[in-house]
mmCIF file of C-alpha atoms in Angstrom:
data_model
loop_
_atom_site.group_PDB
_atom_site.id
_atom_site.type_symbol
_atom_site.label_atom_id
_atom_site.label_comp_id
_atom_site.label_asym_id
_atom_site.label_seq_id
_atom_site.Cartn_x
_atom_site.Cartn_y
_atom_site.Cartn_z
ATOM 1 C CA GLU A 10 7.149 -18.185 32.136
ATOM 2 C CA ASP A 11 5.320 -20.507 29.742
ATOM 3 C CA LYS A 12 1.633 -20.975 30.388
ATOM 4 C CA VAL A 13 -0.897 -23.494 29.081
ATOM 5 C CA VAL A 14 -4.609 -23.251 29.897
ATOM 6 C CA GLN A 15 -7.192 -25.890 29.093
ATOM 7 C CA SER A 16 -10.962 -25.708 29.132
ATOM 8 C CA PRO A 17 -13.277 -27.033 30.234
ATOM 9 C CA LEU A 18 -11.652 -28.701 33.235
ATOM 10 C CA SER A 19 -14.255 -31.438 33.189
ATOM 11 C CA LEU A 20 -16.934 -32.612 30.847
ATOM 12 C CA VAL A 21 -19.641 -35.253 31.106
ATOM 13 C CA VAL A 22 -21.318 -36.450 27.916
ATOM 14 C CA HIS A 23 -23.231 -39.454 26.651
ATOM 15 C CA GLU A 24 -22.069 -41.951 24.117
ATOM 16 C CA GLY A 25 -22.417 -40.647 20.599
ATOM 17 C CA ASP A 26 -21.947 -37.011 21.533
ATOM 18 C CA THR A 27 -19.256 -34.845 19.957
ATOM 19 C CA VAL A 28 -16.899 -32.924 22.226
ATOM 20 C CA THR A 29 -14.447 -30.104 21.697
ATOM 21 C CA LEU A 30 -11.597 -29.540 24.103
ATOM 22 C CA ASN A 31 -9.670 -26.281 24.157
ATOM 23 C CA CYS A 32 -6.071 -25.374 24.839
ATOM 24 C CA SER A 33 -4.512 -21.916 24.821
ATOM 25 C CA TYR A 34 -0.866 -21.112 25.360
ATOM 26 C CA GLU A 35 1.571 -18.324 26.069
ATOM 27 C CA VAL A 36 5.105 -19.414 25.312
ATOM 28 C CA THR A 37 8.294 -17.936 23.996
ATOM 29 C CA ASN A 38 9.767 -19.503 20.884
ATOM 30 C CA PHE A 39 6.840 -21.747 20.058
ATOM 31 C CA ARG A 40 7.886 -25.016 18.444
ATOM 32 C CA SER A 41 4.988 -27.424 18.813
ATOM 33 C CA LEU A 42 1.867 -28.252 20.787
ATOM 34 C CA LEU A 43 1.089 -31.796 21.853
ATOM 35 C CA TRP A 44 -2.025 -33.582 23.019
ATOM 36 C CA TYR A 45 -1.876 -36.590 25.319
ATOM 37 C CA LYS A 46 -4.497 -38.966 26.700
ATOM 38 C CA GLN A 47 -4.164 -40.199 30.279
ATOM 39 C CA GLU A 48 -6.348 -43.131 31.270
ATOM 40 C CA LYS A 49 -4.549 -44.589 34.275
ATOM 41 C CA LYS A 50 -1.117 -43.281 35.134
ATOM 42 C CA ALA A 51 1.028 -42.774 32.062
ATOM 43 C CA PRO A 52 -0.055 -40.235 29.404
ATOM 44 C CA THR A 53 0.051 -41.493 25.854
ATOM 45 C CA PHE A 54 0.687 -39.366 22.789
ATOM 46 C CA LEU A 55 -2.200 -38.346 20.530
ATOM 47 C CA PHE A 56 -1.142 -35.491 18.270
ATOM 48 C CA MET A 57 1.697 -33.122 17.612
ATOM 49 C CA LEU A 58 0.875 -29.812 15.931
ATOM 50 C CA THR A 59 3.333 -27.376 14.488
ATOM 51 C CA SER A 60 1.580 -25.636 11.622
ATOM 52 C CA SER A 61 -1.494 -23.475 11.812
ATOM 53 C CA GLY A 62 -4.662 -24.638 10.091
ATOM 54 C CA ILE A 63 -3.567 -28.179 9.272
ATOM 55 C CA GLU A 64 -5.863 -30.735 10.824
ATOM 56 C CA LYS A 65 -4.397 -33.905 12.281
ATOM 57 C CA LYS A 66 -6.796 -36.825 12.352
ATOM 58 C CA SER A 67 -6.823 -40.263 13.891
ATOM 59 C CA GLY A 68 -10.093 -42.129 13.700
ATOM 60 C CA ARG A 69 -12.712 -40.181 15.602
ATOM 61 C CA LEU A 70 -10.161 -37.771 17.028
ATOM 62 C CA SER A 71 -8.887 -34.672 15.288
ATOM 63 C CA SER A 72 -6.949 -31.610 16.284
ATOM 64 C CA ILE A 73 -5.974 -28.281 14.800
ATOM 65 C CA LEU A 74 -3.698 -25.423 15.753
ATOM 66 C CA ASP A 75 -4.375 -21.695 15.411
ATOM 67 C CA LYS A 76 -1.120 -19.800 15.894
ATOM 68 C CA LYS A 77 -2.814 -16.461 15.456
ATOM 69 C CA GLU A 78 -5.119 -17.188 18.379
ATOM 70 C CA LEU A 79 -2.421 -19.128 20.262
ATOM 71 C CA SER A 80 -4.775 -22.030 20.714
ATOM 72 C CA SER A 81 -5.658 -25.546 19.703
ATOM 73 C CA ILE A 82 -8.765 -27.690 19.816
ATOM 74 C CA LEU A 83 -9.185 -31.435 20.131
ATOM 75 C CA ASN A 84 -12.395 -32.858 18.714
ATOM 76 C CA ILE A 85 -13.820 -36.271 19.467
ATOM 77 C CA THR A 86 -16.828 -37.387 17.443
ATOM 78 C CA ALA A 87 -19.227 -40.209 18.268
ATOM 79 C CA THR A 88 -17.748 -40.547 21.744
ATOM 80 C CA GLN A 89 -17.481 -43.943 23.397
ATOM 81 C CA THR A 90 -17.053 -44.920 27.039
ATOM 82 C CA GLY A 91 -13.467 -45.822 26.211
ATOM 83 C CA ASP A 92 -12.782 -42.158 25.486
ATOM 84 C CA SER A 93 -13.202 -41.401 29.193
ATOM 85 C CA ALA A 94 -9.835 -40.052 30.287
ATOM 86 C CA ILE A 95 -7.885 -36.930 31.106
ATOM 87 C CA TYR A 96 -6.784 -35.078 27.983
ATOM 88 C CA LEU A 97 -3.602 -33.084 28.421
ATOM 89 C CA CYS A 98 -2.212 -30.295 26.286
ATOM 90 C CA ALA A 99 1.519 -29.557 26.487
ATOM 91 C CA VAL A 100 3.976 -27.145 24.960
ATOM 92 C CA PRO A 101 7.706 -27.932 24.948
ATOM 93 C CA ASN A 102 10.228 -25.310 25.958
ATOM 94 C CA THR A 103 12.640 -25.025 23.053
ATOM 95 C CA ASN A 104 15.632 -24.145 25.201
ATOM 96 C CA ALA A 105 15.369 -26.468 28.165
ATOM 97 C CA GLY A 106 13.641 -29.370 26.492
ATOM 98 C CA LYS A 107 11.032 -29.579 29.227
ATOM 99 C CA SER A 108 7.298 -29.344 28.603
ATOM 100 C CA THR A 109 4.631 -27.233 30.276
ATOM 101 C CA PHE A 110 1.318 -29.018 30.731
ATOM 102 C CA GLY A 111 -2.159 -27.588 31.036
ATOM 103 C CA ASP A 112 -4.435 -28.647 33.876
ATOM 104 C CA GLY A 113 -6.134 -31.178 31.655
ATOM 105 C CA THR A 114 -9.744 -31.839 30.740
ATOM 106 C CA THR A 115 -11.383 -34.786 32.470
ATOM 107 C CA LEU A 116 -13.821 -36.328 30.017
ATOM 108 C CA THR A 117 -16.453 -38.760 31.232
ATOM 109 C CA VAL A 118 -18.529 -40.541 28.623
ATOM 110 C CA LYS A 119 -21.643 -42.213 30.001
ATOM 111 C CA PRO A 120 -23.341 -45.155 28.276
ATOM 112 C CA SER B 14 10.235 -45.531 20.408
ATOM 113 C CA ALA B 15 11.660 -45.900 23.901
ATOM 114 C CA VAL B 16 10.555 -48.417 26.480
ATOM 115 C CA ILE B 17 10.599 -47.029 30.009
ATOM 116 C CA SER B 18 10.370 -49.251 33.044
ATOM 117 C CA GLN B 19 9.478 -47.539 36.274
ATOM 118 C CA LYS B 20 9.185 -49.049 39.715
ATOM 119 C CA PRO B 21 7.608 -49.369 42.113
ATOM 120 C CA SER B 22 4.262 -49.190 40.394
ATOM 121 C CA ARG B 23 2.610 -48.225 43.638
ATOM 122 C CA ASP B 24 3.429 -48.073 47.302
ATOM 123 C CA ILE B 25 1.890 -47.089 50.591
ATOM 124 C CA CYS B 26 4.328 -45.278 52.831
ATOM 125 C CA GLN B 27 4.419 -44.015 56.364
ATOM 126 C CA ARG B 28 4.855 -40.362 57.187
ATOM 127 C CA GLY B 29 8.511 -39.418 57.705
ATOM 128 C CA THR B 30 9.963 -42.195 55.590
ATOM 129 C CA SER B 31 11.683 -41.920 52.219
ATOM 130 C CA LEU B 32 11.112 -43.853 49.016
ATOM 131 C CA THR B 33 13.239 -44.182 45.907
ATOM 132 C CA ILE B 34 11.644 -44.561 42.481
ATOM 133 C CA GLN B 35 13.664 -46.109 39.685
ATOM 134 C CA CYS B 36 13.435 -45.404 35.978
ATOM 135 C CA GLN B 37 15.151 -47.554 33.359
ATOM 136 C CA VAL B 38 15.133 -46.675 29.651
ATOM 137 C CA ASP B 39 15.992 -49.177 26.930
ATOM 138 C CA SER B 40 18.109 -46.666 25.003
ATOM 139 C CA GLN B 41 20.567 -43.921 25.872
ATOM 140 C CA VAL B 42 18.978 -40.524 26.403
ATOM 141 C CA THR B 43 20.448 -37.179 27.295
ATOM 142 C CA MET B 44 17.654 -35.832 29.465
ATOM 143 C CA MET B 45 15.240 -37.592 31.759
ATOM 144 C CA PHE B 46 12.357 -35.696 33.298
ATOM 145 C CA TRP B 47 10.603 -36.338 36.589
ATOM 146 C CA TYR B 48 7.007 -35.135 36.881
ATOM 147 C CA ARG B 49 4.573 -35.167 39.777
ATOM 148 C CA GLN B 50 0.818 -35.379 39.433
ATOM 149 C CA GLN B 51 -1.081 -34.707 42.638
ATOM 150 C CA PRO B 52 -4.670 -35.962 42.875
ATOM 151 C CA GLY B 53 -6.904 -34.068 40.474
ATOM 152 C CA GLN B 54 -4.008 -32.000 39.180
ATOM 153 C CA SER B 55 -1.981 -31.892 36.018
ATOM 154 C CA LEU B 56 1.664 -32.801 35.552
ATOM 155 C CA THR B 57 4.226 -30.582 37.244
ATOM 156 C CA LEU B 58 7.898 -30.905 36.388
ATOM 157 C CA ILE B 59 10.054 -31.607 39.423
ATOM 158 C CA ALA B 60 13.460 -31.683 37.758
ATOM 159 C CA THR B 61 15.472 -32.568 34.697
ATOM 160 C CA ALA B 62 18.124 -35.230 35.251
ATOM 161 C CA ASN B 63 21.242 -34.959 33.101
ATOM 162 C CA GLN B 64 23.973 -37.573 33.129
ATOM 163 C CA GLY B 65 27.213 -36.345 34.610
ATOM 164 C CA SER B 66 25.817 -33.229 36.214
ATOM 165 C CA GLU B 67 23.435 -32.233 38.958
ATOM 166 C CA ALA B 68 19.751 -32.258 38.229
ATOM 167 C CA THR B 69 18.043 -28.996 37.373
ATOM 168 C CA TYR B 70 15.140 -28.373 39.744
ATOM 169 C CA GLU B 71 12.033 -26.353 39.014
ATOM 170 C CA SER B 72 10.778 -23.596 41.235
ATOM 171 C CA GLY B 73 9.277 -25.022 44.386
ATOM 172 C CA PHE B 74 11.301 -28.233 44.353
ATOM 173 C CA VAL B 75 14.600 -28.708 46.193
ATOM 174 C CA ILE B 76 17.312 -31.327 46.141
ATOM 175 C CA ASP B 77 17.005 -32.114 49.845
ATOM 176 C CA LYS B 78 13.391 -33.162 49.387
ATOM 177 C CA PHE B 79 13.733 -34.791 45.964
ATOM 178 C CA PRO B 80 17.305 -36.024 45.487
ATOM 179 C CA ILE B 81 17.925 -37.394 42.005
ATOM 180 C CA SER B 82 20.635 -39.666 40.693
ATOM 181 C CA ARG B 83 21.621 -40.149 37.058
ATOM 182 C CA PRO B 84 24.542 -42.595 37.026
ATOM 183 C CA ASN B 85 24.370 -43.330 33.288
ATOM 184 C CA LEU B 86 22.442 -42.541 30.122
ATOM 185 C CA THR B 87 19.741 -45.172 30.680
ATOM 186 C CA PHE B 88 18.899 -44.936 34.367
ATOM 187 C CA SER B 89 17.722 -42.433 36.962
ATOM 188 C CA THR B 90 16.249 -42.463 40.441
ATOM 189 C CA LEU B 91 14.060 -39.991 42.283
ATOM 190 C CA THR B 92 13.843 -40.123 46.062
ATOM 191 C CA VAL B 93 10.938 -38.576 47.907
ATOM 192 C CA SER B 94 12.353 -37.766 51.330
ATOM 193 C CA ASN B 95 10.689 -37.338 54.710
ATOM 194 C CA MET B 96 7.289 -37.938 53.181
ATOM 195 C CA SER B 97 4.067 -36.313 54.303
ATOM 196 C CA PRO B 98 0.509 -36.932 53.081
ATOM 197 C CA GLU B 99 0.941 -33.979 50.699
ATOM 198 C CA ASP B 100 3.480 -36.072 48.789
ATOM 199 C CA SER B 101 0.785 -38.553 47.825
ATOM 200 C CA SER B 102 0.944 -38.367 44.047
ATOM 201 C CA ILE B 103 1.735 -40.142 40.852
ATOM 202 C CA TYR B 104 5.400 -39.703 39.975
ATOM 203 C CA LEU B 105 6.264 -40.050 36.304
ATOM 204 C CA CYS B 106 9.574 -40.489 34.577
ATOM 205 C CA SER B 107 9.739 -39.345 30.955
ATOM 206 C CA VAL B 108 12.158 -38.963 28.054
ATOM 207 C CA HIS B 109 11.991 -37.334 24.673
ATOM 208 C CA ARG B 110 10.732 -39.443 21.826
ATOM 209 C CA ASP B 111 11.633 -36.618 19.502
ATOM 210 C CA MET B 112 13.692 -33.672 20.730
ATOM 211 C CA GLY B 113 12.740 -31.713 17.639
ATOM 212 C CA THR B 114 9.063 -31.712 18.569
ATOM 213 C CA GLY B 115 9.317 -32.202 22.305
ATOM 214 C CA GLU B 116 7.139 -35.312 22.266
ATOM 215 C CA LEU B 117 7.545 -37.282 25.470
ATOM 216 C CA PHE B 118 7.416 -40.953 26.345
ATOM 217 C CA PHE B 119 6.314 -41.711 29.874
ATOM 218 C CA GLY B 120 7.060 -44.528 32.247
ATOM 219 C CA GLU B 121 4.129 -46.393 33.764
ATOM 220 C CA GLY B 122 4.170 -44.094 36.771
ATOM 221 C CA SER B 123 4.527 -44.700 40.491
ATOM 222 C CA ARG B 124 1.467 -44.047 42.624
ATOM 223 C CA LEU B 125 2.534 -43.172 46.153
ATOM 224 C CA THR B 126 0.149 -42.930 49.064
ATOM 225 C CA VAL B 127 1.520 -41.470 52.295
ATOM 226 C CA LEU B 128 -0.381 -42.227 55.478
#
């Protein structure tokens, strides 16, 4: 059974801080790892990672995959209150098309 | 990119009643996924709805409790039957944006509170 574990489960920082969120996985037939941001109800896509060592970047957010360590990190620099959300890591099952989600990291950024 | 309309957005329900959530996609898709997110928890897949066949349920979820319809390639419904307070959750409909990568689009979600 596929397994995705995220850490920490929650994090409280102040504006301007840099945070690193972790995701580790145990899956058969790895295809990709995805990060989502959930602010209210619907998660929205952030990054899709397939290759080890290649950083994906979008503004203050970046992410990288380490296939050897079966893990990924999501970095957010110069955090803002608008970054407060649940960050979800997910790994799709290549056969069934469904995705397994980690428990998420709840990030709270205080002014 | 797909546009997914989900309703109701939220509802407050009485114990023992049933509620049907609708999901409409603006393009034809093979698979539609129904997820549940209980308070403080992550997303758990309830079932995969395929057009023309019965839904495939995940361990711990049964058709009697969560009947699903998939009458065509753009629409699906999930019914939460005989609700109890433990069913209070966000229910999310999703489809693949890209089957090659597994990236998902999500509907706006339905927040159900069972009293």
